[in-house]
């Protein structure tokens, strides 16, 4: 019986097309949509985002991130015995991105499925993989967040289209006798469905309702700040740790103001906050593993560091994973 699961490799991938706020604002101006670099930076901290080419899907982005994570773990694709992809922007209605990605990795046989918890998807997926490893159902899991949110943006709505970007992040999570994931705390409250959703669905070969993202930004902002704090505290309590034990806070990258207030509530200095939202925008389920990989590869996050990962998003869903890297 395995006692722990541990991250042994990280990887990420951004599509090459990078758009600064000024470039996006210029493109939007042609459509009569008015915004500015100044507004976006001041309200969100976002300076640039990456958009995938029209023929590039979540499985393409996820595949590149997965290859890098597998290499960092010192494994081969054939060693992987579980694939979970957190995404809200799958390649198709079905089959899952995880199945498509498994085939692109050149492997077959292991269980592969998608998990849909919008921007909390990665902390949900990590928690599920941890539980499957501890139960003995898997020993070397690939956990991926991959999104092409540009596909579901309403470029006539300036309150949402400036916020999101595309990308993917991945980790290899392995059975281990040393920690590892220490605690996690997941929640959902479906009464908030309407404040952040893509209400369309497919019926009779047609999309019914809008297939584009709508958000009540103020309502999401208010909820996010409160629930991120409570989930982080619950995870700390489950692991018998304290705020001061956290080396790095790696929250979902949606808005710098939300991230600063989360750090402040946990009494963490801003130096302990990993920030990539400025360069990536909000990449939904991909944002946390993207930020984690950048922090690992830049040398900030080191073996043995205590990391607090936190996600919040549509559903409403939220959660935290506390781990020793
Ligand atoms: O991943 C899921 C989690 N999602 C989030 O965390 C998003 C949470 N919410 C937010 O990040 C913020 O609420 C926003 C960034 C979406 C909005 O910031 P805000 O400070 O709440 O702005 P606001 O909605 O109150 O808008 C202020 C003003 C409005 O103009 P008036 O009514 O004061 O004249 C907006 O029309 O800013 C205007 N505005 C813009 N102006 C220029 C809204 N979007 C834009 C824009 N460019 N892109």
Tab-separated table of C-alpha atoms and ligand atoms in Angstrom:
chain	number	residue	atom	x	y	z
A	1	UNK	CA	0.000	0.000	0.000
A	2	UNK	CA	1.386	3.359	-1.038
A	3	UNK	CA	1.251	6.080	1.552
A	4	UNK	CA	1.805	9.110	-0.657
A	5	UNK	CA	1.822	10.477	-4.152
A	6	UNK	CA	4.529	12.936	-5.182
A	7	UNK	CA	5.112	15.219	-8.157
A	8	UNK	CA	8.231	13.957	-9.940
A	9	UNK	CA	8.102	16.063	-13.104
A	10	UNK	CA	6.452	19.216	-14.440
A	11	UNK	CA	5.977	20.571	-17.948
A	12	UNK	CA	4.096	23.304	-19.752
A	13	UNK	CA	3.446	24.673	-23.196
A	14	UNK	CA	2.184	27.964	-24.620
A	15	UNK	CA	1.164	28.385	-28.253
A	16	UNK	CA	3.622	30.732	-30.032
A	17	UNK	CA	1.154	33.489	-30.935
A	18	UNK	CA	1.564	36.054	-28.104
A	19	UNK	CA	-0.685	39.092	-28.001
A	20	UNK	CA	0.103	42.083	-25.812
A	21	UNK	CA	-2.760	44.177	-24.425
A	22	UNK	CA	-1.954	46.888	-26.964
A	23	UNK	CA	-2.108	44.395	-29.859
A	24	UNK	CA	-5.399	42.942	-28.600
A	25	UNK	CA	-6.829	46.435	-28.033
A	26	UNK	CA	-5.919	47.377	-31.620
A	27	UNK	CA	-7.645	44.224	-32.970
A	28	UNK	CA	-10.737	44.899	-30.855
A	29	UNK	CA	-10.851	48.562	-31.906
A	30	UNK	CA	-11.394	47.440	-35.517
A	31	UNK	CA	-14.589	45.709	-34.271
A	32	UNK	CA	-15.652	48.833	-32.377
A	33	UNK	CA	-14.756	47.337	-28.959
A	34	UNK	CA	-12.940	49.866	-26.802
A	35	UNK	CA	-10.300	48.833	-24.258
A	36	UNK	CA	-6.748	49.780	-23.307
A	37	UNK	CA	-3.521	48.367	-21.944
A	38	UNK	CA	-3.903	50.734	-19.000
A	39	UNK	CA	-7.385	49.416	-18.014
A	40	UNK	CA	-6.404	45.758	-18.367
A	41	UNK	CA	-3.172	46.109	-16.352
A	42	UNK	CA	-4.793	48.180	-13.615
A	43	UNK	CA	-7.846	45.930	-13.098
A	44	UNK	CA	-6.267	42.520	-13.716
A	45	UNK	CA	-2.444	42.640	-13.860
A	46	UNK	CA	-2.593	40.986	-17.306
A	47	UNK	CA	-0.098	42.300	-19.885
A	48	UNK	CA	-0.171	39.559	-22.537
A	49	UNK	CA	-1.738	36.205	-23.407
A	50	UNK	CA	-1.132	33.437	-25.955
A	51	UNK	CA	-3.755	32.314	-28.475
A	52	UNK	CA	-3.595	28.955	-30.250
A	53	UNK	CA	-3.814	28.774	-34.053
A	54	UNK	CA	-7.294	27.783	-35.324
A	55	UNK	CA	-6.323	24.146	-35.995
A	56	UNK	CA	-4.601	23.642	-32.611
A	57	UNK	CA	-6.630	21.941	-29.869
A	58	UNK	CA	-6.357	21.331	-26.126
A	59	UNK	CA	-4.906	17.864	-26.780
A	60	UNK	CA	-2.118	19.415	-28.907
A	61	UNK	CA	-1.172	21.867	-26.146
A	62	UNK	CA	-1.575	19.200	-23.450
A	63	UNK	CA	0.609	16.768	-25.409
A	64	UNK	CA	3.575	19.166	-25.455
A	65	UNK	CA	3.211	19.885	-21.724
A	66	UNK	CA	2.864	16.153	-21.005
A	67	UNK	CA	6.023	15.241	-22.963
A	68	UNK	CA	8.009	17.806	-20.986
A	69	UNK	CA	6.643	16.552	-17.644
A	70	UNK	CA	7.402	12.928	-18.538
A	71	UNK	CA	10.950	13.876	-19.547
A	72	UNK	CA	11.449	15.879	-16.343
A	73	UNK	CA	10.322	12.834	-14.329
A	74	UNK	CA	12.909	10.709	-16.133
A	75	UNK	CA	10.191	8.405	-17.493
A	76	UNK	CA	8.982	7.165	-20.869
A	77	UNK	CA	5.395	7.654	-22.055
A	78	UNK	CA	4.923	3.859	-21.759
A	79	UNK	CA	5.469	4.119	-17.977
A	80	UNK	CA	2.303	6.220	-17.525
A	81	UNK	CA	-0.630	4.226	-16.117
A	82	UNK	CA	-3.281	6.950	-15.669
A	83	UNK	CA	-4.126	10.125	-17.599
A	84	UNK	CA	-6.448	12.822	-16.271
A	85	UNK	CA	-6.987	16.001	-18.278
A	86	UNK	CA	-8.678	18.966	-16.631
A	87	UNK	CA	-10.319	21.036	-19.352
A	88	UNK	CA	-13.456	22.961	-20.226
A	89	UNK	CA	-12.441	23.377	-23.867
A	90	UNK	CA	-12.182	19.799	-25.183
A	91	UNK	CA	-11.270	18.970	-28.799
A	92	UNK	CA	-14.749	17.544	-29.367
A	93	UNK	CA	-17.912	16.653	-27.444
A	94	UNK	CA	-16.445	13.166	-27.066
A	95	UNK	CA	-14.187	11.244	-26.783
A	96	UNK	CA	-12.196	12.929	-24.063
A	97	UNK	CA	-9.058	15.002	-24.579
A	98	UNK	CA	-7.337	12.426	-22.350
A	99	UNK	CA	-8.067	9.594	-24.822
A	100	UNK	CA	-6.966	11.684	-27.810
A	101	UNK	CA	-3.802	12.733	-25.979
A	102	UNK	CA	-3.058	9.155	-24.897
A	103	UNK	CA	-3.032	8.101	-28.549
A	104	UNK	CA	-0.882	11.099	-29.551
A	105	UNK	CA	1.586	10.038	-26.825
A	106	UNK	CA	1.784	6.668	-28.565
A	107	UNK	CA	0.486	4.617	-25.656
A	108	UNK	CA	-2.647	2.555	-25.042
A	109	UNK	CA	-4.407	0.644	-22.306
A	110	UNK	CA	-4.173	2.855	-19.240
A	111	UNK	CA	-7.333	4.632	-18.008
A	112	UNK	CA	-7.731	8.120	-19.448
A	113	UNK	CA	-10.503	10.609	-18.749
A	114	UNK	CA	-11.314	14.306	-18.597
A	115	UNK	CA	-12.335	16.175	-15.495
A	116	UNK	CA	-14.492	19.272	-15.784
A	117	UNK	CA	-14.287	21.724	-12.904
A	118	UNK	CA	-13.422	24.804	-14.991
A	119	UNK	CA	-10.658	26.883	-13.344
A	120	UNK	CA	-10.534	24.523	-10.328
A	121	UNK	CA	-9.975	21.591	-12.693
A	122	UNK	CA	-6.302	21.075	-11.923
A	123	UNK	CA	-6.657	20.918	-8.121
A	124	UNK	CA	-9.625	18.579	-8.598
A	125	UNK	CA	-7.641	16.371	-11.004
A	126	UNK	CA	-4.589	16.288	-8.735
A	127	UNK	CA	-6.798	15.234	-5.809
A	128	UNK	CA	-8.424	12.440	-7.844
A	129	UNK	CA	-5.032	11.176	-9.094
A	130	UNK	CA	-3.661	11.274	-5.526
A	131	UNK	CA	-6.617	9.195	-4.297
A	132	UNK	CA	-6.240	6.680	-7.153
A	133	UNK	CA	-2.537	6.291	-6.443
A	134	UNK	CA	-3.115	5.843	-2.711
A	135	UNK	CA	-5.791	3.226	-3.460
A	136	UNK	CA	-3.373	1.264	-5.646
A	137	UNK	CA	-5.318	1.929	-8.880
A	138	UNK	CA	-2.346	3.748	-10.471
A	139	UNK	CA	1.322	4.411	-9.757
A	140	UNK	CA	2.500	6.902	-12.395
A	141	UNK	CA	-0.202	9.405	-13.307
A	142	UNK	CA	-0.139	12.181	-15.835
A	143	UNK	CA	-2.264	15.099	-14.616
A	144	UNK	CA	-2.791	17.830	-17.177
A	145	UNK	CA	-4.610	21.142	-17.423
A	146	UNK	CA	-5.116	22.153	-21.068
A	147	UNK	CA	-7.303	24.896	-22.499
A	148	UNK	CA	-8.066	26.870	-25.643
A	149	UNK	CA	-10.317	29.464	-24.013
A	150	UNK	CA	-9.870	31.741	-27.042
A	151	UNK	CA	-12.437	29.466	-28.772
A	152	UNK	CA	-15.216	30.372	-26.336
A	153	UNK	CA	-14.545	34.099	-25.938
A	154	UNK	CA	-17.056	36.712	-27.062
A	155	UNK	CA	-14.776	39.260	-28.719
A	156	UNK	CA	-17.587	41.828	-28.636
A	157	UNK	CA	-17.621	41.684	-24.796
A	158	UNK	CA	-14.687	43.678	-23.440
A	159	UNK	CA	-15.460	42.658	-19.853
A	160	UNK	CA	-14.387	39.045	-20.593
A	161	UNK	CA	-12.394	38.757	-23.858
A	162	UNK	CA	-9.345	40.585	-22.497
A	163	UNK	CA	-8.990	38.218	-19.544
A	164	UNK	CA	-8.293	34.756	-20.949
A	165	UNK	CA	-5.553	32.915	-22.831
A	166	UNK	CA	-4.602	29.439	-24.110
A	167	UNK	CA	-1.992	27.012	-22.760
A	168	UNK	CA	-1.290	23.761	-20.958
A	169	UNK	CA	0.556	22.506	-17.914
A	170	UNK	CA	1.216	18.975	-16.703
A	171	UNK	CA	2.695	17.018	-13.840
A	172	UNK	CA	3.706	13.409	-13.345
A	173	UNK	CA	2.406	12.189	-9.994
A	174	UNK	CA	4.024	8.994	-8.709
A	175	UNK	CA	3.430	6.605	-5.843
A	176	UNK	CA	5.937	7.366	-3.102
A	177	UNK	CA	6.872	6.373	0.418
A	178	UNK	CA	7.708	10.007	1.193
A	179	UNK	CA	5.354	13.026	0.926
A	180	UNK	CA	4.014	14.243	-1.462
A	181	UNK	CA	0.571	15.607	-1.470
A	182	UNK	CA	-0.208	16.397	2.147
A	183	UNK	CA	-3.852	17.453	2.056
A	184	UNK	CA	-6.529	18.717	-0.242
A	185	UNK	CA	-9.854	20.442	0.232
A	186	UNK	CA	-12.409	20.574	-2.595
A	187	UNK	CA	-15.828	22.218	-2.798
A	188	UNK	CA	-18.627	23.167	-5.177
A	189	UNK	CA	-21.838	25.150	-4.947
A	190	UNK	CA	-24.056	24.818	-7.997
A	191	UNK	CA	-26.320	27.686	-7.053
A	192	UNK	CA	-23.778	30.018	-8.644
A	193	UNK	CA	-23.970	28.390	-12.103
A	194	UNK	CA	-25.089	31.620	-13.737
A	195	UNK	CA	-22.233	33.914	-12.689
A	196	UNK	CA	-19.653	32.184	-14.900
A	197	UNK	CA	-20.810	29.886	-17.674
A	198	UNK	CA	-20.941	28.924	-21.339
A	199	UNK	CA	-24.683	28.239	-21.539
A	200	UNK	CA	-24.871	26.637	-25.012
A	201	UNK	CA	-25.332	22.932	-25.724
A	202	UNK	CA	-25.573	20.661	-28.754
A	203	UNK	CA	-28.956	19.293	-29.788
A	204	UNK	CA	-30.141	17.909	-33.095
A	205	UNK	CA	-26.839	18.818	-34.722
A	206	UNK	CA	-27.072	22.462	-33.701
A	207	UNK	CA	-25.682	24.584	-30.912
A	208	UNK	CA	-28.587	25.778	-28.788
A	209	UNK	CA	-27.961	28.835	-26.637
A	210	UNK	CA	-24.692	30.766	-26.660
A	211	UNK	CA	-21.428	28.790	-26.944
A	212	UNK	CA	-19.507	31.789	-25.558
A	213	UNK	CA	-18.323	32.599	-22.051
A	214	UNK	CA	-20.339	35.003	-19.913
A	215	UNK	CA	-19.268	36.203	-16.480
A	216	UNK	CA	-20.460	38.491	-13.723
A	217	UNK	CA	-16.910	39.547	-12.883
A	218	UNK	CA	-17.755	41.379	-9.664
A	219	UNK	CA	-19.718	38.431	-8.234
A	220	UNK	CA	-16.908	35.998	-9.152
A	221	UNK	CA	-14.302	38.308	-7.633
A	222	UNK	CA	-16.148	38.562	-4.312
A	223	UNK	CA	-16.768	34.822	-4.003
A	224	UNK	CA	-13.221	33.911	-5.066
A	225	UNK	CA	-11.460	35.897	-2.352
A	226	UNK	CA	-13.489	34.291	0.449
A	227	UNK	CA	-13.476	30.670	-0.690
A	228	UNK	CA	-9.768	30.589	-1.589
A	229	UNK	CA	-8.901	31.621	1.942
A	230	UNK	CA	-11.168	29.037	3.576
A	231	UNK	CA	-9.942	26.184	1.335
A	232	UNK	CA	-6.296	27.045	2.001
A	233	UNK	CA	-6.907	27.113	5.749
A	234	UNK	CA	-8.794	23.812	5.653
A	235	UNK	CA	-5.938	22.129	3.756
A	236	UNK	CA	-3.396	23.502	6.261
A	237	UNK	CA	-5.479	22.233	9.201
A	238	UNK	CA	-5.795	18.749	7.651
A	239	UNK	CA	-1.982	18.572	7.354
A	240	UNK	CA	-1.355	20.114	10.794
A	241	UNK	CA	0.586	22.950	9.191
A	242	UNK	CA	0.386	26.738	9.474
A	243	UNK	CA	0.499	29.696	7.080
A	244	UNK	CA	4.136	30.237	8.002
A	245	UNK	CA	4.997	26.750	6.699
A	246	UNK	CA	4.036	27.728	3.127
A	247	UNK	CA	7.076	28.382	0.918
A	248	UNK	CA	5.133	29.200	-2.261
A	249	UNK	CA	1.511	30.129	-2.944
A	250	UNK	CA	0.515	29.070	-6.475
A	251	UNK	CA	-3.078	30.191	-6.969
A	252	UNK	CA	-5.228	30.032	-10.084
A	253	UNK	CA	-4.009	32.925	-12.225
A	254	UNK	CA	-7.128	35.000	-12.984
A	255	UNK	CA	-6.582	38.429	-11.537
A	256	UNK	CA	-3.566	39.858	-9.723
A	257	UNK	CA	-5.815	41.725	-7.288
A	258	UNK	CA	-7.503	38.448	-6.204
A	259	UNK	CA	-4.076	36.808	-5.867
A	260	UNK	CA	-2.687	39.657	-3.743
A	261	UNK	CA	-5.661	39.624	-1.406
A	262	UNK	CA	-5.409	35.821	-1.058
A	263	UNK	CA	-1.744	36.127	-0.091
A	264	UNK	CA	-2.545	38.946	2.311
A	265	UNK	CA	-5.289	36.952	4.044
A	266	UNK	CA	-2.778	34.107	4.543
A	267	UNK	CA	-0.293	36.681	5.872
A	268	UNK	CA	2.188	35.685	3.168
A	269	UNK	CA	4.660	38.228	1.771
A	270	UNK	CA	4.119	38.833	-1.956
A	271	UNK	CA	7.587	37.344	-2.624
A	272	UNK	CA	6.025	33.933	-1.877
A	273	UNK	CA	3.345	34.365	-4.543
A	274	UNK	CA	3.999	32.810	-7.967
A	275	UNK	CA	2.645	35.144	-10.657
A	276	UNK	CA	2.262	34.254	-14.331
A	277	UNK	CA	-1.116	35.893	-15.018
A	278	UNK	CA	0.758	38.954	-16.301
A	279	UNK	CA	2.186	36.932	-19.207
A	280	UNK	CA	-0.472	34.226	-19.697
A	281	UNK	CA	-3.819	35.814	-18.811
A	282	UNK	CA	-6.337	33.405	-17.294
A	283	UNK	CA	-5.767	29.947	-18.827
A	284	UNK	CA	-8.421	28.290	-16.626
A	285	UNK	CA	-7.466	24.690	-15.686
A	286	UNK	CA	-4.012	25.173	-17.224
A	287	UNK	CA	-3.019	28.160	-15.102
A	288	UNK	CA	-1.800	26.389	-11.949
A	289	UNK	CA	0.366	23.710	-13.637
A	290	UNK	CA	1.725	26.388	-16.008
A	291	UNK	CA	2.695	28.564	-13.047
A	292	UNK	CA	4.112	25.570	-11.159
A	293	UNK	CA	6.272	24.517	-14.110
A	294	UNK	CA	7.613	28.040	-14.614
A	295	UNK	CA	8.415	28.280	-10.895
A	296	UNK	CA	10.215	24.915	-10.952
A	297	UNK	CA	12.195	25.626	-14.135
A	298	UNK	CA	13.189	29.130	-12.988
A	299	UNK	CA	14.640	27.579	-9.829
A	300	UNK	CA	12.214	29.290	-7.431
A	301	UNK	CA	10.489	26.083	-6.306
A	302	UNK	CA	12.974	23.563	-4.930
A	303	UNK	CA	12.715	19.976	-3.723
A	304	UNK	CA	11.212	19.897	-0.230
A	305	UNK	CA	9.380	23.232	-0.526
A	306	UNK	CA	5.806	23.396	0.790
A	307	UNK	CA	3.428	24.541	-1.946
A	308	UNK	CA	-0.170	25.704	-1.636
A	309	UNK	CA	-2.068	25.313	-4.927
A	310	UNK	CA	-5.516	26.910	-5.068
A	311	UNK	CA	-8.197	26.953	-7.728
A	312	UNK	CA	-11.537	28.698	-8.113
A	313	UNK	CA	-13.952	28.965	-11.004
A	314	UNK	CA	-17.213	28.156	-12.734
A	315	UNK	CA	-19.592	25.782	-11.041
A	316	UNK	CA	-18.936	27.414	-8.624
A	317	UNK	CA	-15.989	25.182	-7.746
A	318	UNK	CA	-12.993	25.793	-5.536
A	319	UNK	CA	-10.269	23.935	-3.715
A	320	UNK	CA	-6.716	23.768	-2.446
A	321	UNK	CA	-3.935	21.185	-2.555
A	322	UNK	CA	-1.081	21.417	-0.065
A	323	UNK	CA	2.034	19.487	-1.023
A	324	UNK	CA	5.701	18.971	-0.393
A	325	UNK	CA	7.498	19.321	-3.715
B	1	LIG	O1	-11.209	32.086	-13.779
B	1	LIG	C1	-12.405	32.328	-13.109
B	1	LIG	C2	-12.231	33.381	-12.167
B	1	LIG	N1	-12.528	34.668	-12.785
B	1	LIG	C3	-12.139	35.745	-12.153
B	1	LIG	O2	-11.454	35.640	-11.179
B	1	LIG	C4	-12.602	37.091	-12.625
B	1	LIG	C5	-13.003	37.905	-11.438
B	1	LIG	N2	-13.370	39.260	-11.731
B	1	LIG	C6	-12.486	40.191	-12.149
B	1	LIG	O3	-11.333	39.879	-12.354
B	1	LIG	C7	-12.955	41.629	-12.278
B	1	LIG	O4	-14.242	41.766	-11.764
B	1	LIG	C8	-12.908	42.138	-13.734
B	1	LIG	C9	-11.467	42.269	-14.182
B	1	LIG	C10	-13.656	41.167	-14.653
B	1	LIG	C11	-13.565	43.511	-13.814
B	1	LIG	O5	-12.923	44.427	-12.944
B	1	LIG	P1	-13.777	45.443	-12.074
B	1	LIG	O6	-12.820	46.273	-11.331
B	1	LIG	O7	-14.768	44.643	-11.292
B	1	LIG	O8	-14.450	46.330	-13.179
B	1	LIG	P2	-15.998	46.568	-13.439
B	1	LIG	O9	-16.626	45.338	-13.981
B	1	LIG	O10	-16.604	47.202	-12.237
B	1	LIG	O11	-15.931	47.661	-14.585
B	1	LIG	C12	-15.492	48.991	-14.317
B	1	LIG	C13	-15.630	49.807	-15.573
B	1	LIG	C14	-17.000	49.700	-16.220
B	1	LIG	O12	-17.324	50.967	-16.745
B	1	LIG	P3	-18.359	51.920	-15.964
B	1	LIG	O13	-19.622	51.131	-15.863
B	1	LIG	O14	-17.715	52.187	-14.636
B	1	LIG	O15	-18.435	53.100	-16.864
B	1	LIG	C15	-16.782	48.743	-17.365
B	1	LIG	O16	-17.666	48.963	-18.434
B	1	LIG	O17	-14.701	49.345	-16.549
B	1	LIG	C16	-15.373	49.077	-17.792
B	1	LIG	N3	-14.713	47.976	-18.462
B	1	LIG	C17	-13.680	48.145	-19.316
B	1	LIG	N4	-13.067	49.254	-19.764
B	1	LIG	C18	-12.044	49.093	-20.630
B	1	LIG	C19	-14.947	46.647	-18.327
B	1	LIG	N5	-14.105	45.947	-19.110
B	1	LIG	C20	-13.311	46.863	-19.728
B	1	LIG	C21	-12.235	46.753	-20.632
B	1	LIG	N6	-11.637	47.868	-21.044
B	1	LIG	N7	-11.782	45.562	-21.077
